[in-house]
Amino acid sequence: SDDRVDPQCNVADQCGGCRLQHQSQPAQLQFKQSLMISRLQRFINLDDDVIEDMIPADTQFEFRNKMQFSFGMLDGALQIGMYAARSHRVVDTHHCPIMAAPMNACLALIRDWHRDHSVAVFDEHTGHGVLRHLSIRYSYASNQMMVIVTAAADFDSKSLVDALSMRSDIHCIYVSIQSDPKNDAVIGESLTCVMDRHNDGKISDHVAGFNCRVSPLTFMQGNARMVDALYATLLTHLSCLSGPILDLYCGAGLLTMALAAQSESVIGVDYNESAIADAKHNAELNGLKIEYVCDRSERFLQ
């Protein structure tokens, strides 16, 4: 096909993360738009003039602000990567082109650390081992990074902290305990901050014109390069509305703050206590008075 291109990632054909790197960007947009329309038409009637063209990103690489990987072992060597499609087989990844260079450097540091400190990797089949998952959060605005290591059991993390602390852009490190072999949640219920440069366990970011603080469980739009365009497009279509606006499942309240510029009355609703705490803090950080409610959206609407 004339639309076929060589993937920039050398494991794109194996990794379950990026499934369309073999398509040119125009072909990807056409494919995604057709897919979206076919899904929506199951529930509503769509005329051709209802659907606007998708807005292409300026860059197709180095845009992710959060990545989650799994640990594995192969022939005595540590594997870090995403699962292959429809499996729990870790595809070893030394460089992921959709995330920023500092995030890739973090992967290399952990590999180097593991060669000197051979902490056992968790085996889902036997239930034995320690290291399970790795989460990295990064802000392109502040160049601050957060690292979360999920383990099946507590371990001495001092050597890992010492290794990662060599990078000044890593601002906080967490260890999360997830011991149930049948539960593959990337972050467990236990979450302990083992290194913190600013004593708040968060990193700073700037989204849609607002300053915000990002905690381990904060929901953020994954494409950091397109979130401003996403929110601006939505606000343009909401400009004709009047009256109060409800932002359901508001998370850390980033969109809620943007909506506050459109309406005198905005209420953000989320069931996650941590998210609501972040949302209140972010509103205060930007000098905004917004009502936030910690409740299930369905119950709040009733």
CSV table of N, CA and C in Angstrom, one decimal, residues 145-249:
chain,number,residue,atom,x,y,z
A,145,MET,N,9.6,14.3,36.6
A,145,MET,CA,9.2,12.9,36.3
A,145,MET,C,8.8,12.3,37.7
A,146,MET,N,7.9,11.3,37.6
A,146,MET,CA,7.5,10.5,38.7
A,146,MET,C,7.6,9.0,38.3
A,147,VAL,N,8.2,8.2,39.2
A,147,VAL,CA,8.4,6.8,38.9
A,147,VAL,C,7.7,6.0,40.0
A,148,ILE,N,6.9,5.0,39.5
A,148,ILE,CA,6.1,4.1,40.4
A,148,ILE,C,6.5,2.7,40.1
A,149,VAL,N,7.1,2.0,41.0
A,149,VAL,CA,7.4,0.6,40.9
A,149,VAL,C,6.4,-0.3,41.6
A,150,THR,N,5.7,-1.1,41.0
A,150,THR,CA,4.7,-2.0,41.6
A,150,THR,C,5.4,-3.4,41.8
A,151,ALA,N,5.3,-3.8,43.1
A,151,ALA,CA,6.0,-5.1,43.5
A,151,ALA,C,4.9,-6.0,44.2
A,152,ALA,N,5.2,-7.3,44.1
A,152,ALA,CA,4.3,-8.3,44.8
A,152,ALA,C,4.6,-8.3,46.3
A,153,ALA,N,5.8,-7.9,46.7
A,153,ALA,CA,6.1,-7.9,48.1
A,153,ALA,C,7.1,-6.7,48.4
A,154,ASP,N,7.1,-6.3,49.6
A,154,ASP,CA,8.0,-5.2,50.0
A,154,ASP,C,9.5,-5.7,49.8
A,155,PHE,N,10.3,-4.7,49.4
A,155,PHE,CA,11.7,-5.0,49.2
A,155,PHE,C,12.5,-3.8,49.5
A,156,ASP,N,13.8,-4.0,49.7
A,156,ASP,CA,14.7,-2.9,50.1
A,156,ASP,C,14.9,-2.0,48.8
A,157,SER,N,14.3,-0.9,48.8
A,157,SER,CA,14.3,0.0,47.6
A,157,SER,C,15.4,1.0,47.6
A,158,LYS,N,16.2,1.0,48.7
A,158,LYS,CA,17.2,2.1,48.8
A,158,LYS,C,18.2,2.2,47.6
A,159,SER,N,18.7,1.0,47.1
A,159,SER,CA,19.6,1.0,46.0
A,159,SER,C,18.9,1.5,44.7
A,160,LEU,N,17.6,1.2,44.6
A,160,LEU,CA,16.9,1.7,43.4
A,160,LEU,C,16.7,3.2,43.5
A,161,VAL,N,16.3,3.7,44.7
A,161,VAL,CA,16.2,5.1,44.9
A,161,VAL,C,17.5,5.8,44.6
A,162,ASP,N,18.6,5.3,45.1
A,162,ASP,CA,19.9,5.9,44.9
A,162,ASP,C,20.2,6.0,43.4
A,163,ALA,N,19.9,4.9,42.6
A,163,ALA,CA,20.2,4.9,41.2
A,163,ALA,C,19.3,5.9,40.4
A,164,LEU,N,18.0,5.9,40.7
A,164,LEU,CA,17.1,6.9,40.0
A,164,LEU,C,17.4,8.3,40.4
A,165,SER,N,17.8,8.5,41.7
A,165,SER,CA,18.1,9.9,42.1
A,165,SER,C,19.2,10.6,41.4
A,166,MET,N,20.0,9.8,40.6
A,166,MET,CA,21.1,10.4,39.8
A,166,MET,C,20.5,11.4,38.8
A,167,ARG,N,19.3,11.2,38.4
A,167,ARG,CA,18.6,12.2,37.5
A,167,ARG,C,17.9,13.2,38.3
A,168,SER,N,18.2,14.5,38.1
A,168,SER,CA,17.5,15.5,38.9
A,168,SER,C,16.1,15.8,38.4
A,169,ASP,N,15.7,15.2,37.2
A,169,ASP,CA,14.4,15.4,36.8
A,169,ASP,C,13.4,14.4,37.4
A,170,ILE,N,13.9,13.4,38.1
A,170,ILE,CA,13.0,12.5,38.8
A,170,ILE,C,12.7,13.1,40.1
A,171,HIS,N,11.5,13.6,40.3
A,171,HIS,CA,11.1,14.3,41.5
A,171,HIS,C,10.6,13.5,42.6
A,172,CYS,N,9.9,12.4,42.3
A,172,CYS,CA,9.4,11.5,43.3
A,172,CYS,C,9.3,10.1,42.9
A,173,ILE,N,9.5,9.1,43.8
A,173,ILE,CA,9.5,7.7,43.5
A,173,ILE,C,8.5,7.0,44.5
A,174,TYR,N,7.7,6.1,44.0
A,174,TYR,CA,6.7,5.4,44.8
A,174,TYR,C,7.0,3.9,44.6
A,175,VAL,N,6.7,3.2,45.7
A,175,VAL,CA,6.6,1.7,45.6
A,175,VAL,C,5.2,1.3,45.9
A,176,SER,N,4.5,0.5,45.1
A,176,SER,CA,3.2,0.1,45.3
A,176,SER,C,3.2,-1.4,45.4
A,177,ILE,N,2.4,-2.0,46.4
A,177,ILE,CA,2.4,-3.4,46.6
A,177,ILE,C,1.1,-4.0,46.0
A,178,GLN,N,1.3,-5.0,45.1
A,178,GLN,CA,0.2,-5.7,44.4
A,178,GLN,C,0.6,-7.2,44.5
A,179,SER,N,0.1,-7.8,45.5
A,179,SER,CA,0.5,-9.2,45.8
A,179,SER,C,-0.4,-10.3,45.2
A,180,ASP,N,-1.6,-9.9,44.8
A,180,ASP,CA,-2.5,-11.0,44.3
A,180,ASP,C,-2.2,-11.4,42.9
A,181,PRO,N,-1.7,-12.6,42.6
A,181,PRO,CA,-1.3,-13.0,41.3
A,181,PRO,C,-2.5,-13.0,40.3
A,182,LYS,N,-3.7,-13.0,40.7
A,182,LYS,CA,-4.9,-13.0,39.9
A,182,LYS,C,-5.3,-11.6,39.5
A,183,ASN,N,-4.7,-10.6,40.2
A,183,ASN,CA,-5.0,-9.2,40.0
A,183,ASN,C,-3.9,-8.5,39.2
A,184,ASP,N,-4.1,-8.1,38.0
A,184,ASP,CA,-3.0,-7.5,37.2
A,184,ASP,C,-3.1,-6.0,37.2
A,185,ALA,N,-3.8,-5.4,38.2
A,185,ALA,CA,-3.8,-3.9,38.2
A,185,ALA,C,-2.4,-3.4,38.3
A,186,VAL,N,-2.1,-2.4,37.5
A,186,VAL,CA,-0.8,-1.9,37.4
A,186,VAL,C,-0.3,-1.2,38.7
A,187,ILE,N,-1.2,-0.6,39.4
A,187,ILE,CA,-0.9,0.0,40.7
A,187,ILE,C,-1.8,-0.6,41.8
A,188,GLY,N,-1.3,-1.1,42.8
A,188,GLY,CA,-2.0,-1.7,43.9
A,188,GLY,C,-2.6,-0.7,44.9
A,189,GLU,N,-3.3,-1.2,45.9
A,189,GLU,CA,-3.9,-0.3,46.9
A,189,GLU,C,-2.8,0.3,47.8
A,190,SER,N,-1.7,-0.4,48.0
A,190,SER,CA,-0.6,0.2,48.8
A,190,SER,C,0.3,1.1,48.0
A,191,LEU,N,0.5,2.3,48.4
A,191,LEU,CA,1.3,3.2,47.6
A,191,LEU,C,2.2,4.0,48.6
A,192,THR,N,3.5,3.8,48.6
A,192,THR,CA,4.4,4.5,49.5
A,192,THR,C,5.4,5.3,48.8
A,193,CYS,N,5.5,6.6,49.2
A,193,CYS,CA,6.5,7.5,48.6
A,193,CYS,C,7.9,7.2,49.2
A,194,VAL,N,8.9,6.8,48.5
A,194,VAL,CA,10.2,6.5,49.0
A,194,VAL,C,11.2,7.5,48.7
A,195,MET,N,10.9,8.5,47.8
A,195,MET,CA,11.8,9.6,47.5
A,195,MET,C,10.9,10.8,47.0
A,196,ASP,N,11.2,12.0,47.6
A,196,ASP,CA,10.4,13.1,47.3
A,196,ASP,C,11.2,14.4,47.4
A,197,ARG,N,11.5,15.1,46.3
A,197,ARG,CA,12.3,16.3,46.4
A,197,ARG,C,11.6,17.5,46.9
A,198,HIS,N,10.3,17.5,46.9
A,198,HIS,CA,9.5,18.7,47.3
A,198,HIS,C,8.5,18.5,48.4
A,199,ASN,N,8.5,17.3,49.0
A,199,ASN,CA,7.7,16.9,50.1
A,199,ASN,C,6.2,17.0,49.9
A,200,ASP,N,5.8,16.8,48.6
A,200,ASP,CA,4.4,16.8,48.4
A,200,ASP,C,4.0,15.5,47.5
A,201,GLY,N,5.0,14.8,47.0
A,201,GLY,CA,4.7,13.6,46.3
A,201,GLY,C,4.1,13.8,44.9
A,202,LYS,N,4.3,15.0,44.3
A,202,LYS,CA,3.6,15.3,43.1
A,202,LYS,C,4.6,15.9,42.1
A,203,ILE,N,4.2,16.0,40.9
A,203,ILE,CA,5.0,16.8,39.9
A,203,ILE,C,4.2,17.9,39.3
A,204,SER,N,4.8,18.9,38.9
A,204,SER,CA,4.1,20.1,38.3
A,204,SER,C,3.9,20.0,36.8
A,205,ASP,N,2.8,20.5,36.3
A,205,ASP,CA,2.5,20.5,34.9
A,205,ASP,C,1.7,21.7,34.5
A,206,HIS,N,1.6,22.0,33.3
A,206,HIS,CA,0.9,23.2,32.7
A,206,HIS,C,0.0,22.7,31.6
A,207,VAL,N,-1.3,22.7,31.7
A,207,VAL,CA,-2.2,22.2,30.7
A,207,VAL,C,-3.3,23.2,30.5
A,208,ALA,N,-3.5,23.5,29.2
A,208,ALA,CA,-4.6,24.4,28.7
A,208,ALA,C,-4.6,25.8,29.4
A,209,GLY,N,-3.4,26.2,29.7
A,209,GLY,CA,-3.2,27.5,30.3
A,209,GLY,C,-3.3,27.5,31.8
A,210,PHE,N,-3.4,26.4,32.4
A,210,PHE,CA,-3.5,26.3,33.9
A,210,PHE,C,-2.3,25.5,34.5
A,211,ASN,N,-1.9,25.9,35.7
A,211,ASN,CA,-0.9,25.2,36.4
A,211,ASN,C,-1.6,24.1,37.2
A,212,CYS,N,-0.9,22.9,37.3
A,212,CYS,CA,-1.6,21.8,38.1
A,212,CYS,C,-0.5,21.0,38.7
A,213,ARG,N,-0.9,20.2,39.7
A,213,ARG,CA,-0.1,19.2,40.4
A,213,ARG,C,-0.6,17.9,40.1
A,214,VAL,N,0.3,16.9,39.7
A,214,VAL,CA,-0.1,15.6,39.3
A,214,VAL,C,0.4,14.6,40.3
A,215,SER,N,-0.6,13.8,40.9
A,215,SER,CA,-0.3,12.8,41.9
A,215,SER,C,-0.3,11.4,41.2
A,216,PRO,N,0.1,10.4,41.9
A,216,PRO,CA,0.2,9.1,41.2
A,216,PRO,C,-1.0,8.6,40.5
A,217,LEU,N,-2.2,8.9,41.1
A,217,LEU,CA,-3.5,8.4,40.5
A,217,LEU,C,-4.2,9.4,39.7
A,218,THR,N,-3.6,10.6,39.5
A,218,THR,CA,-4.3,11.6,38.7
A,218,THR,C,-4.6,11.2,37.3
A,219,PHE,N,-5.8,11.4,36.8
A,219,PHE,CA,-6.1,11.1,35.4
A,219,PHE,C,-5.6,12.3,34.5
A,220,MET,N,-4.9,12.1,33.5
A,220,MET,CA,-4.5,13.1,32.5
A,220,MET,C,-4.7,12.6,31.1
A,221,GLN,N,-5.1,13.4,30.2
A,221,GLN,CA,-5.1,13.0,28.8
A,221,GLN,C,-3.8,12.6,28.4
A,222,GLY,N,-3.6,11.3,27.8
A,222,GLY,CA,-2.3,10.7,27.6
A,222,GLY,C,-1.5,11.4,26.6
A,223,ASN,N,-2.1,12.1,25.6
A,223,ASN,CA,-1.3,12.8,24.6
A,223,ASN,C,-1.1,14.3,25.1
A,224,ALA,N,0.1,14.5,25.7
A,224,ALA,CA,0.3,15.9,26.2
A,224,ALA,C,0.4,16.9,25.2
A,225,ARG,N,0.7,16.5,23.9
A,225,ARG,CA,0.9,17.5,22.9
A,225,ARG,C,-0.5,18.0,22.3
A,226,MET,N,-1.5,17.2,22.5
A,226,MET,CA,-2.8,17.5,21.9
A,226,MET,C,-3.9,17.9,22.8
A,227,VAL,N,-3.6,17.9,24.1
A,227,VAL,CA,-4.7,18.2,25.1
A,227,VAL,C,-5.2,19.6,25.0
A,228,ASP,N,-4.3,20.5,24.7
A,228,ASP,CA,-4.7,21.9,24.6
A,228,ASP,C,-5.7,22.1,23.4
A,229,ALA,N,-5.4,21.4,22.3
A,229,ALA,CA,-6.2,21.5,21.1
A,229,ALA,C,-7.6,20.8,21.4
A,230,LEU,N,-7.5,19.7,22.1
A,230,LEU,CA,-8.7,19.0,22.5
A,230,LEU,C,-9.7,19.8,23.3
A,231,TYR,N,-9.2,20.5,24.3
A,231,TYR,CA,-10.0,21.3,25.2
A,231,TYR,C,-10.5,22.5,24.4
A,232,ALA,N,-9.6,23.1,23.6
A,232,ALA,CA,-10.0,24.4,22.9
A,232,ALA,C,-11.1,24.1,21.9
A,233,THR,N,-11.0,22.9,21.3
A,233,THR,CA,-12.1,22.5,20.3
A,233,THR,C,-13.4,22.3,21.0
A,234,LEU,N,-13.4,21.6,22.2
A,234,LEU,CA,-14.6,21.4,23.0
A,234,LEU,C,-15.2,22.8,23.4
A,235,LEU,N,-14.4,23.7,23.9
A,235,LEU,CA,-14.9,24.9,24.4
A,235,LEU,C,-15.5,25.8,23.3
A,236,THR,N,-14.9,25.7,22.1
A,236,THR,CA,-15.5,26.4,21.0
A,236,THR,C,-16.9,25.9,20.7
A,237,HIS,N,-17.2,24.6,20.8
A,237,HIS,CA,-18.5,24.1,20.6
A,237,HIS,C,-19.5,24.3,21.7
A,238,LEU,N,-18.9,24.7,22.9
A,238,LEU,CA,-19.8,24.9,24.0
A,238,LEU,C,-20.1,26.4,24.2
A,239,SER,N,-19.5,27.2,23.4
A,239,SER,CA,-19.6,28.7,23.6
A,239,SER,C,-21.0,29.2,23.5
A,240,CYS,N,-21.9,28.4,22.9
A,240,CYS,CA,-23.3,28.9,22.7
A,240,CYS,C,-24.2,28.5,23.9
A,241,LEU,N,-23.6,27.7,24.8
A,241,LEU,CA,-24.4,27.3,26.0
A,241,LEU,C,-24.5,28.3,27.1
A,242,SER,N,-25.5,28.2,27.8
A,242,SER,CA,-25.7,29.1,29.0
A,242,SER,C,-26.1,28.2,30.2
A,243,GLY,N,-26.0,28.7,31.4
A,243,GLY,CA,-26.4,28.0,32.6
A,243,GLY,C,-25.2,27.2,33.1
A,244,PRO,N,-25.5,26.4,34.2
A,244,PRO,CA,-24.5,25.7,34.8
A,244,PRO,C,-24.0,24.5,34.0
A,245,ILE,N,-22.7,24.1,34.2
A,245,ILE,CA,-22.1,23.0,33.5
A,245,ILE,C,-21.6,22.0,34.5
A,246,LEU,N,-22.0,20.8,34.2
A,246,LEU,CA,-21.5,19.7,35.1
A,246,LEU,C,-20.4,18.9,34.4
A,247,ASP,N,-19.2,18.8,35.1
A,247,ASP,CA,-18.1,18.0,34.5
A,247,ASP,C,-18.1,16.7,35.3
A,248,LEU,N,-18.7,15.7,34.7
A,248,LEU,CA,-18.8,14.4,35.4
A,248,LEU,C,-17.5,13.6,35.2
A,249,TYR,N,-17.1,12.8,36.2
A,249,TYR,CA,-15.8,12.1,36.1
A,249,TYR,C,-14.7,13.1,35.9
